[in-house]
Coordinates of C-alpha atoms and ligand atoms in Angstrom, one line a residue:
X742 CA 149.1 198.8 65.9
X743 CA 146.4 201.3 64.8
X744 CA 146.8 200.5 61.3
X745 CA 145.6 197.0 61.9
X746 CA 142.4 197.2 60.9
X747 CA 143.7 199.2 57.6
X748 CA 145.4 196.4 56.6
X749 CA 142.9 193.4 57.2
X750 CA 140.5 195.7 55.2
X751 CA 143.2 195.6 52.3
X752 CA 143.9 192.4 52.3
X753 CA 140.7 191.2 52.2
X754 CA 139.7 193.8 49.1
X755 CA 142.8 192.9 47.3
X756 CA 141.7 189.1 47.8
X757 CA 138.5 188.8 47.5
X758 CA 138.1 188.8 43.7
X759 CA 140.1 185.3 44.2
X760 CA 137.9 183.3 46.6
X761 CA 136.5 181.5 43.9
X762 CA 139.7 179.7 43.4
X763 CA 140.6 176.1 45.1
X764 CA 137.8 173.1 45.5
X765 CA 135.9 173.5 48.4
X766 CA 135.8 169.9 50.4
X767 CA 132.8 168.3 49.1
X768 CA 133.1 164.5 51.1
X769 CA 129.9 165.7 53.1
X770 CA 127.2 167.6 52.0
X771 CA 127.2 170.3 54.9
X772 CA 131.0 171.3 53.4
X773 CA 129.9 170.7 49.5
X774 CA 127.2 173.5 50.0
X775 CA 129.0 176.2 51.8
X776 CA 129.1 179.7 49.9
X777 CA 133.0 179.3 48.2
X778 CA 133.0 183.4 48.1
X779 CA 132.8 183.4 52.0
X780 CA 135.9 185.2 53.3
X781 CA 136.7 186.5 56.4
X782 CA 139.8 187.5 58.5
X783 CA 140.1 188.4 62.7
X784 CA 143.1 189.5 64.2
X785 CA 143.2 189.9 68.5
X786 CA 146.4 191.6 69.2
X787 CA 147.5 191.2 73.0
X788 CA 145.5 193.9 74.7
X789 CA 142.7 191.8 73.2
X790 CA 142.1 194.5 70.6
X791 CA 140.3 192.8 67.6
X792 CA 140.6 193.7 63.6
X793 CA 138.4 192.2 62.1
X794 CA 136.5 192.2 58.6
X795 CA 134.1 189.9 56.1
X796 CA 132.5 187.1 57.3
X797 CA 134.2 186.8 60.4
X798 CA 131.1 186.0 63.0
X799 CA 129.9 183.7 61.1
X800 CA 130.4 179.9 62.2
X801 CA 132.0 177.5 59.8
X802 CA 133.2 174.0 60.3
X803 CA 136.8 174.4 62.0
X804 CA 137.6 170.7 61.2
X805 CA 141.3 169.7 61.5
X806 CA 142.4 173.2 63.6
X807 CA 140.2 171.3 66.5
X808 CA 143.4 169.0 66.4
X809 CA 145.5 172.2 68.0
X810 CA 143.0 172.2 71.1
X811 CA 142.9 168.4 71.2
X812 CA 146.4 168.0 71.7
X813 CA 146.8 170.9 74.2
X814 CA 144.1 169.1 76.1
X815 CA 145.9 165.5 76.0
X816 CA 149.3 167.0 77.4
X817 CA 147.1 168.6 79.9
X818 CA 145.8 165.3 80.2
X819 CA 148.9 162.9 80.1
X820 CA 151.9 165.4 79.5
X821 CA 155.2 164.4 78.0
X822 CA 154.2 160.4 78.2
X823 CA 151.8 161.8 75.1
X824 CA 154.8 161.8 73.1
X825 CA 155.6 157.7 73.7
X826 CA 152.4 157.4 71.7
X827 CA 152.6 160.1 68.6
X828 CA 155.5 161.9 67.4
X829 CA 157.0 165.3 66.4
X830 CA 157.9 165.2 62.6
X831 CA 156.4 166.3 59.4
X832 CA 154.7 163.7 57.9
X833 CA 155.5 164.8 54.1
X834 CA 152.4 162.9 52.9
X835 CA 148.6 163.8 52.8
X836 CA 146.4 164.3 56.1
X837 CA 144.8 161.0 56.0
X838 CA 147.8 159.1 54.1
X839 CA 147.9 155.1 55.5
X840 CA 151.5 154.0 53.7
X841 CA 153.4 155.8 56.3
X842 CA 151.6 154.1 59.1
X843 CA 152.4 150.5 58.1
X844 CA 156.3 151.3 57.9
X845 CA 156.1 152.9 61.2
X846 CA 154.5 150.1 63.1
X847 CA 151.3 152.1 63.7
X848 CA 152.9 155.2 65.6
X849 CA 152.0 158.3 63.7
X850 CA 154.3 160.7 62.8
X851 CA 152.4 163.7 64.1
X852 CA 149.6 164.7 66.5
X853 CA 148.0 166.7 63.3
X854 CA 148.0 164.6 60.6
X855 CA 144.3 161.9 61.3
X856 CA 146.1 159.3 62.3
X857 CA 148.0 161.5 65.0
X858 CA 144.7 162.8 66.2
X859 CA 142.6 160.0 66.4
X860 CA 145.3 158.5 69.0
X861 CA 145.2 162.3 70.8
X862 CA 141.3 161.7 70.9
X863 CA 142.0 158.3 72.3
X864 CA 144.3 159.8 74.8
X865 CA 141.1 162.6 75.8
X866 CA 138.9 159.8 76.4
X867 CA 140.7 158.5 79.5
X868 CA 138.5 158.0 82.2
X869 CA 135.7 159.3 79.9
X870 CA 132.8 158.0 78.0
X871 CA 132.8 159.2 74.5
X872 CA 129.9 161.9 75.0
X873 CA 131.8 163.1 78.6
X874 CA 135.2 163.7 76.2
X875 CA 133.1 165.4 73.9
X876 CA 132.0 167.5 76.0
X877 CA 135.3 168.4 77.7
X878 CA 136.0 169.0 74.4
X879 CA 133.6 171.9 73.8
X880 CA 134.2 173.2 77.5
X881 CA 138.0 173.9 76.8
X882 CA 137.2 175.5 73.4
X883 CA 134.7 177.8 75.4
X884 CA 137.0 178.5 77.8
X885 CA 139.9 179.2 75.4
X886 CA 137.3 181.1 73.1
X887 CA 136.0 182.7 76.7
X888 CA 132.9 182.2 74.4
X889 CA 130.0 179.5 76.0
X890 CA 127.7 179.5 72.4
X891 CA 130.5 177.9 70.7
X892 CA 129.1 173.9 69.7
X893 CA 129.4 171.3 67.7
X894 CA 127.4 171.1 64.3
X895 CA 125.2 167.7 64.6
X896 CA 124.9 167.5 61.1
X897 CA 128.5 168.0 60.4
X898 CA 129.1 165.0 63.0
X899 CA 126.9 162.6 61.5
X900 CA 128.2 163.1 58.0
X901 CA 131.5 162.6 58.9
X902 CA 130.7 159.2 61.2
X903 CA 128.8 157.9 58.1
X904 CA 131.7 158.4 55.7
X905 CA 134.5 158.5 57.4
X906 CA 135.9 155.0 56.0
X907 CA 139.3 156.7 55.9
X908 CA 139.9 157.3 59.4
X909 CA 138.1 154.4 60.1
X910 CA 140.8 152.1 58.2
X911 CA 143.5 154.2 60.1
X912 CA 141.7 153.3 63.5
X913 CA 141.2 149.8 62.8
X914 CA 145.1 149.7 61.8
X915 CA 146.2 151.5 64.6
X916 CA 143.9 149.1 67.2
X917 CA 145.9 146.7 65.6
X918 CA 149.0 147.1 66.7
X919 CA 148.0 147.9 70.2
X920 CA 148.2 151.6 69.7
X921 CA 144.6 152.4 70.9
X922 CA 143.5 152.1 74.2
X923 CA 139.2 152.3 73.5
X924 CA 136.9 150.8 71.6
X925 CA 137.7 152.2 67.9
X926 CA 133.8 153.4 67.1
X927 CA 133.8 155.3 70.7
X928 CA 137.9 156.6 69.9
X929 CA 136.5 157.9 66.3
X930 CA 133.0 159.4 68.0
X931 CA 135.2 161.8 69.8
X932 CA 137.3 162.6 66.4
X933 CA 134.3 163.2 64.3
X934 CA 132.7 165.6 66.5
X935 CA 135.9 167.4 67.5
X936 CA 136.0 168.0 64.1
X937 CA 132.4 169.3 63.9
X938 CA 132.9 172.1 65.9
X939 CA 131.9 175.2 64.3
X940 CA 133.3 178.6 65.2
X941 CA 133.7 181.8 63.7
X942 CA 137.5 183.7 62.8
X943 CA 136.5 185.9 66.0
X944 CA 136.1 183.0 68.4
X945 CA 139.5 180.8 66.8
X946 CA 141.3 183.8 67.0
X947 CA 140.3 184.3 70.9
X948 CA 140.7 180.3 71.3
X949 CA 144.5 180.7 70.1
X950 CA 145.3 183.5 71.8
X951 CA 147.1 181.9 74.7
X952 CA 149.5 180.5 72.4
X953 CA 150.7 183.9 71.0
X954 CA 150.8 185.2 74.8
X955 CA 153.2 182.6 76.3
X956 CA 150.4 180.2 77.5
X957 CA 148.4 183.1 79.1
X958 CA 145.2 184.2 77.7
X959 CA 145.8 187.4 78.2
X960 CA 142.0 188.9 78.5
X961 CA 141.1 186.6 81.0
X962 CA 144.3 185.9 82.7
X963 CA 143.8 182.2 83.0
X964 CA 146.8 180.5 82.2
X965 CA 146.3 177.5 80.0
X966 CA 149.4 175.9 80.0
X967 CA 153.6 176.8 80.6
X968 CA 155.5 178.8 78.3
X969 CA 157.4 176.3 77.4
X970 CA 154.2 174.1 76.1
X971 CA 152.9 176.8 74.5
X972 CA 156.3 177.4 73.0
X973 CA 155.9 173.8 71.8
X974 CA 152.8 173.3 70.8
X975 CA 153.6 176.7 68.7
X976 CA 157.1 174.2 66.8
X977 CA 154.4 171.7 66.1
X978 CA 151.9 173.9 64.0
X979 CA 154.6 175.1 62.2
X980 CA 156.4 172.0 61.4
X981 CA 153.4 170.0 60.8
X982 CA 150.1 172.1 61.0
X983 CA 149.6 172.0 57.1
X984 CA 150.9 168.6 56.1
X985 CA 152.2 168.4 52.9
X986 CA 152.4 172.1 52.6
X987 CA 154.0 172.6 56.0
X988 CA 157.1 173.6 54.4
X989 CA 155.4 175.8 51.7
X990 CA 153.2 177.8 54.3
X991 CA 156.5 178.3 56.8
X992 CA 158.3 179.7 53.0
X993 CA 155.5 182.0 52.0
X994 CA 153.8 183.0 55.7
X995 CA 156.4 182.0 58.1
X996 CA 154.1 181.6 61.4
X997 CA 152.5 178.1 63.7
X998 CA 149.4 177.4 62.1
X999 CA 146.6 174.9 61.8
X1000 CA 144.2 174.4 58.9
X1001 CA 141.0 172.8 58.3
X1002 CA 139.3 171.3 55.2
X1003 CA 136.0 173.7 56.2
X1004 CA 138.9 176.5 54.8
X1005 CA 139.8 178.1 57.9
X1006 CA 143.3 178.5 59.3
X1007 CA 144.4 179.5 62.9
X1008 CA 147.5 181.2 63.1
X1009 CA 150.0 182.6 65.6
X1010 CA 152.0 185.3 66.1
X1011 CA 154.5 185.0 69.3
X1012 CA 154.0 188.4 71.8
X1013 CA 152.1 189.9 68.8
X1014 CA 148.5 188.8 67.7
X1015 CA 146.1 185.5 67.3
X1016 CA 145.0 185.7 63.6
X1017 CA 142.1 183.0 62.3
X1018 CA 141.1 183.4 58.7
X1019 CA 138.4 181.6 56.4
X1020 CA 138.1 181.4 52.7
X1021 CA 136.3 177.9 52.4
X1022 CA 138.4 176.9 48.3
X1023 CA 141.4 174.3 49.3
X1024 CA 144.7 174.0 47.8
X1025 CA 146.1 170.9 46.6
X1026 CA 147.2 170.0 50.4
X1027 CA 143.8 170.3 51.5
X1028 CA 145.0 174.0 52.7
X1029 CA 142.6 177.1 52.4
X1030 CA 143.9 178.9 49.1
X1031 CA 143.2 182.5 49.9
X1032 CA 143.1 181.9 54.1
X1033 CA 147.4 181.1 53.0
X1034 CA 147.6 183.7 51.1
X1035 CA 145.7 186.4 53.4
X1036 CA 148.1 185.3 55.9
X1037 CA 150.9 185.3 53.6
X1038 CA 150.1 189.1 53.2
X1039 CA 149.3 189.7 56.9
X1040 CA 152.8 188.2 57.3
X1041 CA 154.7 190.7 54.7
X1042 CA 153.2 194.0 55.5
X1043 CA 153.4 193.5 59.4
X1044 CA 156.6 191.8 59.7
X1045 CA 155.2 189.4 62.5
X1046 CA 157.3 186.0 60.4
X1047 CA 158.5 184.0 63.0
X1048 CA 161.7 183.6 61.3
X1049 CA 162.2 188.0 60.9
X1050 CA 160.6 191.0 59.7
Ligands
DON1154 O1 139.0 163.5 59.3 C1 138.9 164.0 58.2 O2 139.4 163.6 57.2 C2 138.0 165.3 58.0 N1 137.2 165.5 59.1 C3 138.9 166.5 57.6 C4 140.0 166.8 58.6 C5 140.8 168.0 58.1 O3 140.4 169.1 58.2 C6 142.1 167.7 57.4 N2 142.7 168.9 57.1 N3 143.0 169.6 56.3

């Protein structure tokens, strides 16, 4: 569409006044300090033709959208069996909510919300010590990203391990009930650094691409994984890829996505286009403000809604 470009131009002038709005994730300095005016959008259609505008080569901390490539790696990893371990619904409460836990006897109800993906990290550290998982980690971004600078911010890593008594409780919980199969400190050494990977909207966009292209990435032919898991993978980001606001962001935008608490948001359009945007001001779900509503835009003018034009 040649008009592409056009249009993430427009949306990201019409928006731009805005990115002031939201509360920018301030539990670790690295986040608290980032620039709340940063705004960029990238778009990779199928031929691998990018639109792309603002700050979208510059790295930002991609945070819970790591949970998209963690998963994909774990089914890799341990295919359907995965599934005995996390499940498939919407949670309905906040990312790192613990109530829901306790009633479910320690099986989360997603592979997105923390609790989901510190048992997908567990699951990735099979036959791994935590630094080896790591770095498979980082390898299957690069590969997805076809992009071998991308890496994991060592400051972002550390701040999360020394405050991360959240996850922590959920880990400990979780070990409890038998649902963890490693050491908690090396389960959660994979979780914090997965989410300390730092990438620009140009390298998530390239990193998602297989899933808008059938499991194929379709630049450098490799194919990631079936159809039918991308397919799936694809249900799960939209059921459950913005937590509380899940159902909100499938009303207004109406594509799989993924966000982070660094503000970005990786989004899918099936046979169309890979879209990754980043406005760092959250929502009350912990959901970039102006990335939803960039998307929610992207999503009216191009008619790419998953659920019709
Ligand atoms: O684990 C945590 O709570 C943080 N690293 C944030 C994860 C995240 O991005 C949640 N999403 N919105």
């Amino acid at each position: 569409m040649a008009d592409l470009q056009a249009l993430v131009e427009e949306i990201h002038h019409t928006l731009k006044p805005r990115t002031g709005e939201g509360k920018v994730a301030d539990y670790i300095p690295s986040l608290a300090r980032v620039d709340p005016n940063k705004f960029g959008i990238a778009i990779i259609d199928l031929n691998g033709t990018v639109y792309k505008t603002g700050d979208c080569d510059e790295a930002f901390s991609i945070q819970s959208v790591s949970k998209v490539f963690t998963l994909t790696l774990a089914l890799g990893k341990h295919g359907e069996t995965t599934w005995n371990r996390v499940g498939r619904e919407p949670s309905g409460s906040a990312f790192n909510s613990i109530v829901q836990l306790e009633h479910e006897h320690g099986k989360p109800r997603n592979p997105f919300i923390n609790a989901g993906a510190i048992v997908i990290s567990d699951s990735v550290l099979a036959g791994h010590t935590p630094r080896e998982a790591i770095g498979e980690i980082v390898r299957f971004v690069q590969y997805l990203a076809d992009d071998p600078t991308i890496a994991i911010d060592p400051e972002v890593a550390r701040s999360e391990a020394a405050t991360g008594f959240r996850n922590m409780a959920l880990a400990n919980f979780m070990k409890s009930y038998g649902k963890l199969q490693h050491p908690v400190d090396h389960v959660l050494g994979v979780y914090f650094h997965q989410c300390a990977l730092a990438m620009s909207c140009t390298q998530l966009a390239r990193a998602g691409l297989f899933l808008a292209a059938n499991g194929k990435n379709p630049i450098t032919g490799h194919t990631v994984v079936s159809s039918q898991r991308a397919r799936r993978i694809n249900a799960l980001m939209l059921t459950c890829g913005h937590y509380d606001g899940s159902g909100d962001f499938a009303y207004h935008v109406g594509l799989p996505g993924k966000s982070g608490v660094g503000g970005g948001i990786m989004a899918v359009a099936p046979g169309k286009a890979s879209v990754a945007v980043w406005s760092p001001g959250l929502n009350q779900n912990g959901n970039s403000l102006v990335g939803s509503l960039a998307l929610e835009m992207l999503a009216n003018k191009t008619g790419w809604s998953v659920f019709g034009g």
